[in-house]
Amino acid sequence: MLLYRKPFLPLPIPARFFSAVVATTLLLSGCGGDSTPSVSSTPVVTPTPTVTPTPTPTPAPTPTPVATVARERSETANYQPNYVPPTPDVYLRWKDNKNIRVFVEPVVNNVSDGSASNSLDSGAARRITENAIAAWQQNTDNDFRFVFVGSRAEAQVSIYFVDELRNLSGNTPPGVGITDWTYTFPNANDLQRAELATAKVQVKTGRSEAELVDTTAHELGHAIGISDHSGDENDIMYTTSVPPATITQRDLNTTFFLYYSPTVIGGRSVKTGGNTLVHCGEITCGAK
């Protein structure tokens, strides 16, 4: 609100006071001799405007990746909560989880007889796999890195997009995905801590691309060593799921436990010589 102030007008000085003022002025002037008196005036003080300095912006700190923070915070709690069974039959992990070689079959195949199908083109198969891999790599801050190779012979993980699933027995189980593993036990005295040798993933087609990405991400979780399903439907590794694929803190804790927990890695120091027996495992995944 602006306030209007009435201008100040000096009050008239009575005549009896005026002569006294003049006399006083003359008297004071005469004290200095004949010199002309100087007239001094009180300078008008102009207020200095207050300037508010422009604050220097503080650069935003570089954020620590969520997965790194999550792993550091959960490390002291041995990566809990997770859904690793208290006494699992076997702990599975890759010896080198930073360079897992992946091959995507260029066409849909029936894995038992190798017949091709046109249900899904090779470009879509590759794109779906890339999106599923990106979900794991980004959420784990690249704790798991997948490298595409040009042939099945070079691969550690082979991914098939199929019209129907076939398990190790040659049967067609219900569900939308299967992962098979082969693994060895580096320590002859420890038949619980295993190293993965190969993984074969089957993803059933005939669904939307979002659903195929979700299923592929789920099966990749098995391929990196998660041999069980979560009991929480919010986790990517729940036995059945719907898109979009969401990798939760429990999913991360489970993978971190398998690869970083002293509970798992403590028994891996003793290596065996000679021939190593290869074991197999399989898990089938359903759909809602």
PDB file of C-alpha atoms in Angstrom:
ATOM      1  CA  MET A   1       0.000   0.000   0.000  1.00  0.00           C
ATOM      2  CA  LEU A   2       1.325   3.460  -0.849  1.00  0.00           C
ATOM      3  CA  LEU A   3       0.828   6.185   1.831  1.00  0.00           C
ATOM      4  CA  TYR A   4       0.521   9.840   0.862  1.00  0.00           C
ATOM      5  CA  ARG A   5       2.252  12.317   3.168  1.00  0.00           C
ATOM      6  CA  LYS A   6       1.165  15.961   3.128  1.00  0.00           C
ATOM      7  CA  PRO A   7       4.089  18.283   2.343  1.00  0.00           C
ATOM      8  CA  PHE A   8       5.594  20.076   5.328  1.00  0.00           C
ATOM      9  CA  LEU A   9       4.927  23.835   5.362  1.00  0.00           C
ATOM     10  CA  PRO A  10       6.961  25.989   7.795  1.00  0.00           C
ATOM     11  CA  LEU A  11       4.944  27.977  10.306  1.00  0.00           C
ATOM     12  CA  PRO A  12       5.115  31.827   9.911  1.00  0.00           C
ATOM     13  CA  ILE A  13       7.550  33.473  12.287  1.00  0.00           C
ATOM     14  CA  PRO A  14       6.091  36.399  14.279  1.00  0.00           C
ATOM     15  CA  ALA A  15       7.680  39.805  13.568  1.00  0.00           C
ATOM     16  CA  ARG A  16       9.011  40.196  17.086  1.00  0.00           C
ATOM     17  CA  PHE A  17      11.158  37.160  16.589  1.00  0.00           C
ATOM     18  CA  PHE A  18      12.339  38.111  13.126  1.00  0.00           C
ATOM     19  CA  SER A  19      14.226  41.225  14.217  1.00  0.00           C
ATOM     20  CA  ALA A  20      15.975  39.285  16.906  1.00  0.00           C
ATOM     21  CA  VAL A  21      17.097  36.724  14.409  1.00  0.00           C
ATOM     22  CA  VAL A  22      18.464  39.398  12.066  1.00  0.00           C
ATOM     23  CA  ALA A  23      20.306  41.162  14.862  1.00  0.00           C
ATOM     24  CA  THR A  24      21.851  37.993  15.996  1.00  0.00           C
ATOM     25  CA  THR A  25      22.965  37.221  12.502  1.00  0.00           C
ATOM     26  CA  LEU A  26      24.619  40.603  12.081  1.00  0.00           C
ATOM     27  CA  LEU A  27      26.336  40.352  15.402  1.00  0.00           C
ATOM     28  CA  LEU A  28      27.780  36.966  14.579  1.00  0.00           C
ATOM     29  CA  SER A  29      28.906  38.207  11.189  1.00  0.00           C
ATOM     30  CA  GLY A  30      30.701  41.178  12.673  1.00  0.00           C
ATOM     31  CA  CYS A  31      32.872  39.009  14.882  1.00  0.00           C
ATOM     32  CA  GLY A  32      34.987  37.959  11.923  1.00  0.00           C
ATOM     33  CA  GLY A  33      35.951  41.464  10.706  1.00  0.00           C
ATOM     34  CA  ASP A  34      35.161  42.760   7.256  1.00  0.00           C
ATOM     35  CA  SER A  35      35.285  39.438   5.421  1.00  0.00           C
ATOM     36  CA  THR A  36      32.174  38.301   3.722  1.00  0.00           C
ATOM     37  CA  PRO A  37      30.594  35.563   5.694  1.00  0.00           C
ATOM     38  CA  SER A  38      30.278  32.216   3.992  1.00  0.00           C
ATOM     39  CA  VAL A  39      26.972  30.585   3.857  1.00  0.00           C
ATOM     40  CA  SER A  40      27.073  26.955   4.876  1.00  0.00           C
ATOM     41  CA  SER A  41      24.311  24.603   3.987  1.00  0.00           C
ATOM     42  CA  THR A  42      23.514  21.195   5.306  1.00  0.00           C
ATOM     43  CA  PRO A  43      23.945  18.712   2.449  1.00  0.00           C
ATOM     44  CA  VAL A  44      21.054  16.516   1.602  1.00  0.00           C
ATOM     45  CA  VAL A  45      21.989  12.936   2.383  1.00  0.00           C
ATOM     46  CA  THR A  46      20.921  10.558  -0.340  1.00  0.00           C
ATOM     47  CA  PRO A  47      20.268   7.157   1.160  1.00  0.00           C
ATOM     48  CA  THR A  48      22.424   4.406  -0.272  1.00  0.00           C
ATOM     49  CA  PRO A  49      20.197   1.725  -1.751  1.00  0.00           C
ATOM     50  CA  THR A  50      20.515  -1.673  -0.161  1.00  0.00           C
ATOM     51  CA  VAL A  51      21.679  -4.193  -2.730  1.00  0.00           C
ATOM     52  CA  THR A  52      20.908  -7.824  -2.092  1.00  0.00           C
ATOM     53  CA  PRO A  53      23.791  -9.862  -3.488  1.00  0.00           C
ATOM     54  CA  THR A  54      22.906 -12.577  -5.970  1.00  0.00           C
ATOM     55  CA  PRO A  55      23.614 -15.875  -4.251  1.00  0.00           C
ATOM     56  CA  THR A  56      26.143 -18.123  -5.933  1.00  0.00           C
ATOM     57  CA  PRO A  57      24.364 -21.335  -6.849  1.00  0.00           C
ATOM     58  CA  THR A  58      25.710 -24.420  -5.117  1.00  0.00           C
ATOM     59  CA  PRO A  59      26.288 -27.214  -7.632  1.00  0.00           C
ATOM     60  CA  ALA A  60      24.136 -30.260  -6.991  1.00  0.00           C
ATOM     61  CA  PRO A  61      26.132 -33.200  -5.656  1.00  0.00           C
ATOM     62  CA  THR A  62      26.600 -36.142  -7.984  1.00  0.00           C
ATOM     63  CA  PRO A  63      24.136 -38.751  -6.765  1.00  0.00           C
ATOM     64  CA  THR A  64      25.409 -42.147  -5.764  1.00  0.00           C
ATOM     65  CA  PRO A  65      23.650 -44.837  -7.794  1.00  0.00           C
ATOM     66  CA  VAL A  66      20.674 -46.267  -5.937  1.00  0.00           C
ATOM     67  CA  ALA A  67      21.936 -49.805  -6.182  1.00  0.00           C
ATOM     68  CA  THR A  68      25.325 -48.885  -4.697  1.00  0.00           C
ATOM     69  CA  VAL A  69      23.694 -47.116  -1.758  1.00  0.00           C
ATOM     70  CA  ALA A  70      21.293 -50.006  -1.284  1.00  0.00           C
ATOM     71  CA  ARG A  71      24.097 -52.567  -1.288  1.00  0.00           C
ATOM     72  CA  GLU A  72      26.203 -50.589   1.178  1.00  0.00           C
ATOM     73  CA  ARG A  73      23.280 -50.078   3.542  1.00  0.00           C
ATOM     74  CA  SER A  74      22.180 -53.696   3.455  1.00  0.00           C
ATOM     75  CA  GLU A  75      25.673 -55.160   3.689  1.00  0.00           C
ATOM     76  CA  THR A  76      25.811 -54.918   7.482  1.00  0.00           C
ATOM     77  CA  ALA A  77      22.490 -56.768   7.647  1.00  0.00           C
ATOM     78  CA  ASN A  78      23.856 -59.516   5.369  1.00  0.00           C
ATOM     79  CA  TYR A  79      21.605 -58.295   2.545  1.00  0.00           C
ATOM     80  CA  GLN A  80      18.287 -58.740   4.292  1.00  0.00           C
ATOM     81  CA  PRO A  81      15.442 -58.934   3.545  1.00  0.00           C
ATOM     82  CA  ASN A  82      15.810 -61.395   0.699  1.00  0.00           C
ATOM     83  CA  TYR A  83      14.127 -64.594  -0.387  1.00  0.00           C
ATOM     84  CA  VAL A  84      17.114 -66.947  -0.338  1.00  0.00           C
ATOM     85  CA  PRO A  85      15.955 -70.059   1.570  1.00  0.00           C
ATOM     86  CA  PRO A  86      17.613 -70.498   4.979  1.00  0.00           C
ATOM     87  CA  THR A  87      19.090 -73.836   3.878  1.00  0.00           C
ATOM     88  CA  PRO A  88      19.071 -73.956   0.070  1.00  0.00           C
ATOM     89  CA  ASP A  89      20.095 -77.042  -1.838  1.00  0.00           C
ATOM     90  CA  VAL A  90      22.695 -74.994  -3.691  1.00  0.00           C
ATOM     91  CA  TYR A  91      23.954 -71.430  -4.055  1.00  0.00           C
ATOM     92  CA  LEU A  92      24.455 -70.542  -7.726  1.00  0.00           C
ATOM     93  CA  ARG A  93      26.630 -67.735  -9.039  1.00  0.00           C
ATOM     94  CA  TRP A  94      28.858 -66.893 -11.989  1.00  0.00           C
ATOM     95  CA  LYS A  95      32.579 -66.775 -11.338  1.00  0.00           C
ATOM     96  CA  ASP A  96      32.728 -63.566 -13.405  1.00  0.00           C
ATOM     97  CA  ASN A  97      29.438 -61.701 -13.190  1.00  0.00           C
ATOM     98  CA  LYS A  98      30.879 -58.653 -14.966  1.00  0.00           C
ATOM     99  CA  ASN A  99      31.160 -60.383 -18.344  1.00  0.00           C
ATOM    100  CA  ILE A 100      28.287 -62.819 -18.862  1.00  0.00           C
ATOM    101  CA  ARG A 101      28.172 -63.793 -22.538  1.00  0.00           C
ATOM    102  CA  VAL A 102      24.666 -63.868 -24.055  1.00  0.00           C
ATOM    103  CA  PHE A 103      23.371 -65.159 -27.368  1.00  0.00           C
ATOM    104  CA  VAL A 104      19.816 -64.560 -28.592  1.00  0.00           C
ATOM    105  CA  GLU A 105      18.474 -67.081 -31.093  1.00  0.00           C
ATOM    106  CA  PRO A 106      17.619 -65.101 -34.232  1.00  0.00           C
ATOM    107  CA  VAL A 107      14.250 -66.807 -34.752  1.00  0.00           C
ATOM    108  CA  VAL A 108      11.737 -68.528 -32.528  1.00  0.00           C
ATOM    109  CA  ASN A 109      12.661 -72.178 -32.134  1.00  0.00           C
ATOM    110  CA  ASN A 110      11.219 -75.282 -30.676  1.00  0.00           C
ATOM    111  CA  VAL A 111      14.222 -76.097 -28.511  1.00  0.00           C
ATOM    112  CA  SER A 112      13.684 -79.856 -28.807  1.00  0.00           C
ATOM    113  CA  ASP A 113      13.854 -80.142 -32.577  1.00  0.00           C
ATOM    114  CA  GLY A 114      15.315 -76.762 -33.584  1.00  0.00           C
ATOM    115  CA  SER A 115      12.450 -75.926 -35.911  1.00  0.00           C
ATOM    116  CA  ALA A 116      11.997 -72.267 -36.728  1.00  0.00           C
ATOM    117  CA  SER A 117       8.867 -70.186 -36.436  1.00  0.00           C
ATOM    118  CA  ASN A 118       7.911 -66.701 -37.570  1.00  0.00           C
ATOM    119  CA  SER A 119       6.076 -65.732 -34.387  1.00  0.00           C
ATOM    120  CA  LEU A 120       8.728 -63.159 -33.472  1.00  0.00           C
ATOM    121  CA  ASP A 121      11.298 -61.509 -35.700  1.00  0.00           C
ATOM    122  CA  SER A 122      14.948 -61.428 -34.720  1.00  0.00           C
ATOM    123  CA  GLY A 123      14.967 -57.644 -34.244  1.00  0.00           C
ATOM    124  CA  ALA A 124      12.172 -57.822 -31.684  1.00  0.00           C
ATOM    125  CA  ALA A 125      13.875 -60.723 -29.899  1.00  0.00           C
ATOM    126  CA  ARG A 126      17.088 -58.723 -29.565  1.00  0.00           C
ATOM    127  CA  ARG A 127      15.245 -55.571 -28.440  1.00  0.00           C
ATOM    128  CA  ILE A 128      13.267 -57.450 -25.788  1.00  0.00           C
ATOM    129  CA  THR A 129      16.452 -59.034 -24.449  1.00  0.00           C
ATOM    130  CA  GLU A 130      18.288 -55.696 -24.386  1.00  0.00           C
ATOM    131  CA  ASN A 131      15.477 -54.080 -22.387  1.00  0.00           C
ATOM    132  CA  ALA A 132      15.427 -56.946 -19.892  1.00  0.00           C
ATOM    133  CA  ILE A 133      19.215 -56.804 -19.493  1.00  0.00           C
ATOM    134  CA  ALA A 134      19.113 -53.020 -19.044  1.00  0.00           C
ATOM    135  CA  ALA A 135      16.715 -53.437 -16.125  1.00  0.00           C
ATOM    136  CA  TRP A 136      19.224 -55.605 -14.242  1.00  0.00           C
ATOM    137  CA  GLN A 137      22.317 -53.617 -15.176  1.00  0.00           C
ATOM    138  CA  GLN A 138      20.825 -50.253 -14.239  1.00  0.00           C
ATOM    139  CA  ASN A 139      19.286 -51.413 -10.971  1.00  0.00           C
ATOM    140  CA  THR A 140      22.464 -53.173  -9.830  1.00  0.00           C
ATOM    141  CA  ASP A 141      24.751 -50.334 -10.971  1.00  0.00           C
ATOM    142  CA  ASN A 142      26.341 -52.760 -13.447  1.00  0.00           C
ATOM    143  CA  ASP A 143      27.143 -55.365 -10.827  1.00  0.00           C
ATOM    144  CA  PHE A 144      25.949 -57.703 -13.563  1.00  0.00           C
ATOM    145  CA  ARG A 145      27.115 -57.022 -17.102  1.00  0.00           C
ATOM    146  CA  PHE A 146      25.969 -58.942 -20.138  1.00  0.00           C
ATOM    147  CA  VAL A 147      27.872 -59.045 -23.418  1.00  0.00           C
ATOM    148  CA  PHE A 148      26.220 -60.176 -26.645  1.00  0.00           C
ATOM    149  CA  VAL A 149      28.129 -62.746 -28.682  1.00  0.00           C
ATOM    150  CA  GLY A 150      27.588 -64.005 -32.207  1.00  0.00           C
ATOM    151  CA  SER A 151      27.000 -67.707 -31.686  1.00  0.00           C
ATOM    152  CA  ARG A 152      25.530 -70.193 -29.269  1.00  0.00           C
ATOM    153  CA  ALA A 153      28.943 -71.857 -28.923  1.00  0.00           C
ATOM    154  CA  GLU A 154      30.445 -68.668 -27.457  1.00  0.00           C
ATOM    155  CA  ALA A 155      27.579 -68.014 -25.065  1.00  0.00           C
ATOM    156  CA  GLN A 156      27.167 -68.740 -21.397  1.00  0.00           C
ATOM    157  CA  VAL A 157      23.491 -67.738 -21.501  1.00  0.00           C
ATOM    158  CA  SER A 158      21.385 -68.684 -24.542  1.00  0.00           C
ATOM    159  CA  ILE A 159      17.937 -67.130 -24.909  1.00  0.00           C
ATOM    160  CA  TYR A 160      15.201 -68.723 -26.998  1.00  0.00           C
ATOM    161  CA  PHE A 161      11.829 -67.180 -27.804  1.00  0.00           C
ATOM    162  CA  VAL A 162       9.625 -70.210 -28.376  1.00  0.00           C
ATOM    163  CA  ASP A 163       6.076 -71.090 -29.351  1.00  0.00           C
ATOM    164  CA  GLU A 164       5.928 -73.709 -26.609  1.00  0.00           C
ATOM    165  CA  LEU A 165       8.148 -74.536 -23.664  1.00  0.00           C
ATOM    166  CA  ARG A 166      10.077 -77.806 -23.416  1.00  0.00           C
ATOM    167  CA  ASN A 167      11.635 -78.921 -20.153  1.00  0.00           C
ATOM    168  CA  LEU A 168      14.652 -81.180 -19.678  1.00  0.00           C
ATOM    169  CA  SER A 169      12.394 -84.218 -19.850  1.00  0.00           C
ATOM    170  CA  GLY A 170      11.038 -83.122 -23.236  1.00  0.00           C
ATOM    171  CA  ASN A 171       7.597 -82.346 -21.861  1.00  0.00           C
ATOM    172  CA  THR A 172       5.552 -79.177 -22.442  1.00  0.00           C
ATOM    173  CA  PRO A 173       4.853 -77.661 -19.015  1.00  0.00           C
ATOM    174  CA  PRO A 174       2.371 -74.835 -18.408  1.00  0.00           C
ATOM    175  CA  GLY A 175       3.896 -71.415 -17.924  1.00  0.00           C
ATOM    176  CA  VAL A 176       5.651 -68.670 -19.838  1.00  0.00           C
ATOM    177  CA  GLY A 177       9.329 -69.299 -19.125  1.00  0.00           C
ATOM    178  CA  ILE A 178      11.917 -71.913 -18.205  1.00  0.00           C
ATOM    179  CA  THR A 179      15.556 -71.572 -17.183  1.00  0.00           C
ATOM    180  CA  ASP A 180      17.971 -74.519 -17.166  1.00  0.00           C
ATOM    181  CA  TRP A 181      21.430 -74.384 -15.579  1.00  0.00           C
ATOM    182  CA  THR A 182      24.586 -76.413 -15.607  1.00  0.00           C
ATOM    183  CA  TYR A 183      27.008 -75.861 -12.745  1.00  0.00           C
ATOM    184  CA  THR A 184      30.035 -77.273 -10.980  1.00  0.00           C
ATOM    185  CA  PHE A 185      31.348 -77.364  -7.413  1.00  0.00           C
ATOM    186  CA  PRO A 186      34.846 -75.814  -7.242  1.00  0.00           C
ATOM    187  CA  ASN A 187      35.340 -77.103  -3.702  1.00  0.00           C
ATOM    188  CA  ALA A 188      35.100 -80.881  -3.548  1.00  0.00           C
ATOM    189  CA  ASN A 189      34.241 -80.640   0.146  1.00  0.00           C
ATOM    190  CA  ASP A 190      31.417 -78.142  -0.380  1.00  0.00           C
ATOM    191  CA  LEU A 191      28.441 -79.335  -2.397  1.00  0.00           C
ATOM    192  CA  GLN A 192      26.321 -76.293  -1.640  1.00  0.00           C
ATOM    193  CA  ARG A 193      28.285 -73.434  -3.231  1.00  0.00           C
ATOM    194  CA  ALA A 194      28.337 -73.859  -7.007  1.00  0.00           C
ATOM    195  CA  GLU A 195      29.633 -71.960 -10.011  1.00  0.00           C
ATOM    196  CA  LEU A 196      27.379 -71.626 -13.028  1.00  0.00           C
ATOM    197  CA  ALA A 197      28.670 -73.000 -16.326  1.00  0.00           C
ATOM    198  CA  THR A 198      25.749 -72.352 -18.689  1.00  0.00           C
ATOM    199  CA  ALA A 199      22.136 -71.211 -18.604  1.00  0.00           C
ATOM    200  CA  LYS A 200      19.418 -71.730 -21.197  1.00  0.00           C
ATOM    201  CA  VAL A 201      16.390 -69.450 -21.093  1.00  0.00           C
ATOM    202  CA  GLN A 202      13.105 -70.101 -22.876  1.00  0.00           C
ATOM    203  CA  VAL A 203      10.480 -67.357 -23.161  1.00  0.00           C
ATOM    204  CA  LYS A 204       7.070 -68.214 -24.557  1.00  0.00           C
ATOM    205  CA  THR A 205       5.838 -65.876 -27.287  1.00  0.00           C
ATOM    206  CA  GLY A 206       2.315 -64.944 -28.342  1.00  0.00           C
ATOM    207  CA  ARG A 207       2.056 -62.079 -25.834  1.00  0.00           C
ATOM    208  CA  SER A 208       2.674 -58.328 -25.841  1.00  0.00           C
ATOM    209  CA  GLU A 209       6.234 -57.018 -26.000  1.00  0.00           C
ATOM    210  CA  ALA A 210       5.904 -55.568 -22.486  1.00  0.00           C
ATOM    211  CA  GLU A 211       4.966 -59.009 -21.171  1.00  0.00           C
ATOM    212  CA  LEU A 212       7.886 -60.594 -23.004  1.00  0.00           C
ATOM    213  CA  VAL A 213      10.308 -58.066 -21.484  1.00  0.00           C
ATOM    214  CA  ASP A 214       8.887 -58.834 -18.041  1.00  0.00           C
ATOM    215  CA  THR A 215       9.273 -62.588 -18.498  1.00  0.00           C
ATOM    216  CA  THR A 216      12.773 -62.251 -19.970  1.00  0.00           C
ATOM    217  CA  ALA A 217      13.903 -60.077 -17.040  1.00  0.00           C
ATOM    218  CA  HIS A 218      12.460 -62.674 -14.649  1.00  0.00           C
ATOM    219  CA  GLU A 219      14.290 -65.526 -16.404  1.00  0.00           C
ATOM    220  CA  LEU A 220      17.538 -63.529 -16.422  1.00  0.00           C
ATOM    221  CA  GLY A 221      17.191 -63.354 -12.641  1.00  0.00           C
ATOM    222  CA  HIS A 222      17.268 -67.141 -12.629  1.00  0.00           C
ATOM    223  CA  ALA A 223      20.132 -67.145 -15.142  1.00  0.00           C
ATOM    224  CA  ILE A 224      22.344 -65.074 -12.820  1.00  0.00           C
ATOM    225  CA  GLY A 225      21.739 -67.514  -9.967  1.00  0.00           C
ATOM    226  CA  ILE A 226      18.368 -66.965  -8.267  1.00  0.00           C
ATOM    227  CA  SER A 227      17.168 -70.553  -8.101  1.00  0.00           C
ATOM    228  CA  ASP A 228      13.906 -69.905  -6.257  1.00  0.00           C
ATOM    229  CA  HIS A 229      10.856 -67.691  -6.547  1.00  0.00           C
ATOM    230  CA  SER A 230       9.888 -64.826  -4.282  1.00  0.00           C
ATOM    231  CA  GLY A 231       6.721 -65.022  -2.222  1.00  0.00           C
ATOM    232  CA  ASP A 232       6.044 -61.301  -2.690  1.00  0.00           C
ATOM    233  CA  GLU A 233       4.055 -60.452  -5.816  1.00  0.00           C
ATOM    234  CA  ASN A 234       5.779 -57.048  -6.037  1.00  0.00           C
ATOM    235  CA  ASP A 235       9.152 -58.668  -6.807  1.00  0.00           C
ATOM    236  CA  ILE A 236      10.306 -59.389 -10.342  1.00  0.00           C
ATOM    237  CA  MET A 237      11.095 -62.923  -9.181  1.00  0.00           C
ATOM    238  CA  TYR A 238       7.579 -63.700  -7.972  1.00  0.00           C
ATOM    239  CA  THR A 239       6.414 -66.932  -9.583  1.00  0.00           C
ATOM    240  CA  THR A 240       3.894 -65.074 -11.746  1.00  0.00           C
ATOM    241  CA  SER A 241       4.033 -61.434 -12.723  1.00  0.00           C
ATOM    242  CA  VAL A 242       2.532 -58.746 -14.900  1.00  0.00           C
ATOM    243  CA  PRO A 243       4.336 -55.853 -16.600  1.00  0.00           C
ATOM    244  CA  PRO A 244       5.963 -53.491 -16.156  1.00  0.00           C
ATOM    245  CA  ALA A 245       8.986 -55.364 -14.863  1.00  0.00           C
ATOM    246  CA  THR A 246      10.028 -53.982 -11.482  1.00  0.00           C
ATOM    247  CA  ILE A 247      13.236 -55.057  -9.771  1.00  0.00           C
ATOM    248  CA  THR A 248      12.729 -54.401  -6.067  1.00  0.00           C
ATOM    249  CA  GLN A 249      15.100 -54.022  -3.135  1.00  0.00           C
ATOM    250  CA  ARG A 250      14.362 -57.626  -2.156  1.00  0.00           C
ATOM    251  CA  ASP A 251      15.370 -58.752  -5.652  1.00  0.00           C
ATOM    252  CA  LEU A 252      18.608 -56.769  -5.329  1.00  0.00           C
ATOM    253  CA  ASN A 253      19.317 -58.080  -1.831  1.00  0.00           C
ATOM    254  CA  THR A 254      18.886 -61.634  -3.078  1.00  0.00           C
ATOM    255  CA  THR A 255      21.433 -61.191  -5.869  1.00  0.00           C
ATOM    256  CA  PHE A 256      23.838 -59.282  -3.597  1.00  0.00           C
ATOM    257  CA  PHE A 257      23.568 -62.069  -1.023  1.00  0.00           C
ATOM    258  CA  LEU A 258      24.538 -64.698  -3.608  1.00  0.00           C
ATOM    259  CA  TYR A 259      27.558 -62.725  -4.825  1.00  0.00           C
ATOM    260  CA  TYR A 260      28.814 -60.776  -1.790  1.00  0.00           C
ATOM    261  CA  SER A 261      27.612 -62.397   1.415  1.00  0.00           C
ATOM    262  CA  PRO A 262      30.268 -64.208   3.480  1.00  0.00           C
ATOM    263  CA  THR A 263      27.613 -66.881   3.992  1.00  0.00           C
ATOM    264  CA  VAL A 264      27.948 -67.809   0.327  1.00  0.00           C
ATOM    265  CA  ILE A 265      31.449 -66.848  -0.758  1.00  0.00           C
ATOM    266  CA  GLY A 266      33.181 -68.126   2.384  1.00  0.00           C
ATOM    267  CA  GLY A 267      33.465 -71.682   1.078  1.00  0.00           C
ATOM    268  CA  ARG A 268      34.839 -70.922  -2.382  1.00  0.00           C
ATOM    269  CA  SER A 269      38.550 -70.718  -1.697  1.00  0.00           C
ATOM    270  CA  VAL A 270      39.424 -74.406  -2.118  1.00  0.00           C
ATOM    271  CA  LYS A 271      39.735 -75.509  -5.749  1.00  0.00           C
ATOM    272  CA  THR A 272      39.716 -79.066  -6.997  1.00  0.00           C
ATOM    273  CA  GLY A 273      41.836 -80.588  -9.714  1.00  0.00           C
ATOM    274  CA  GLY A 274      40.998 -83.125 -12.378  1.00  0.00           C
ATOM    275  CA  ASN A 275      37.615 -83.627 -13.954  1.00  0.00           C
ATOM    276  CA  THR A 276      34.698 -81.634 -12.601  1.00  0.00           C
ATOM    277  CA  LEU A 277      31.251 -83.174 -12.512  1.00  0.00           C
ATOM    278  CA  VAL A 278      28.606 -81.015 -14.197  1.00  0.00           C
ATOM    279  CA  HIS A 279      25.210 -80.802 -12.538  1.00  0.00           C
ATOM    280  CA  CYS A 280      21.912 -79.598 -13.979  1.00  0.00           C
ATOM    281  CA  GLY A 281      18.962 -77.685 -12.618  1.00  0.00           C
ATOM    282  CA  GLU A 282      15.726 -76.254 -13.961  1.00  0.00           C
ATOM    283  CA  ILE A 283      12.909 -73.942 -12.901  1.00  0.00           C
ATOM    284  CA  THR A 284       9.585 -73.311 -14.641  1.00  0.00           C
ATOM    285  CA  CYS A 285       7.775 -70.000 -14.305  1.00  0.00           C
ATOM    286  CA  GLY A 286       4.034 -69.476 -14.646  1.00  0.00           C
ATOM    287  CA  ALA A 287       1.762 -66.611 -15.605  1.00  0.00           C
ATOM    288  CA  LYS A 288      -1.294 -64.917 -14.172  1.00  0.00           C
TER     289      LYS A 288
END
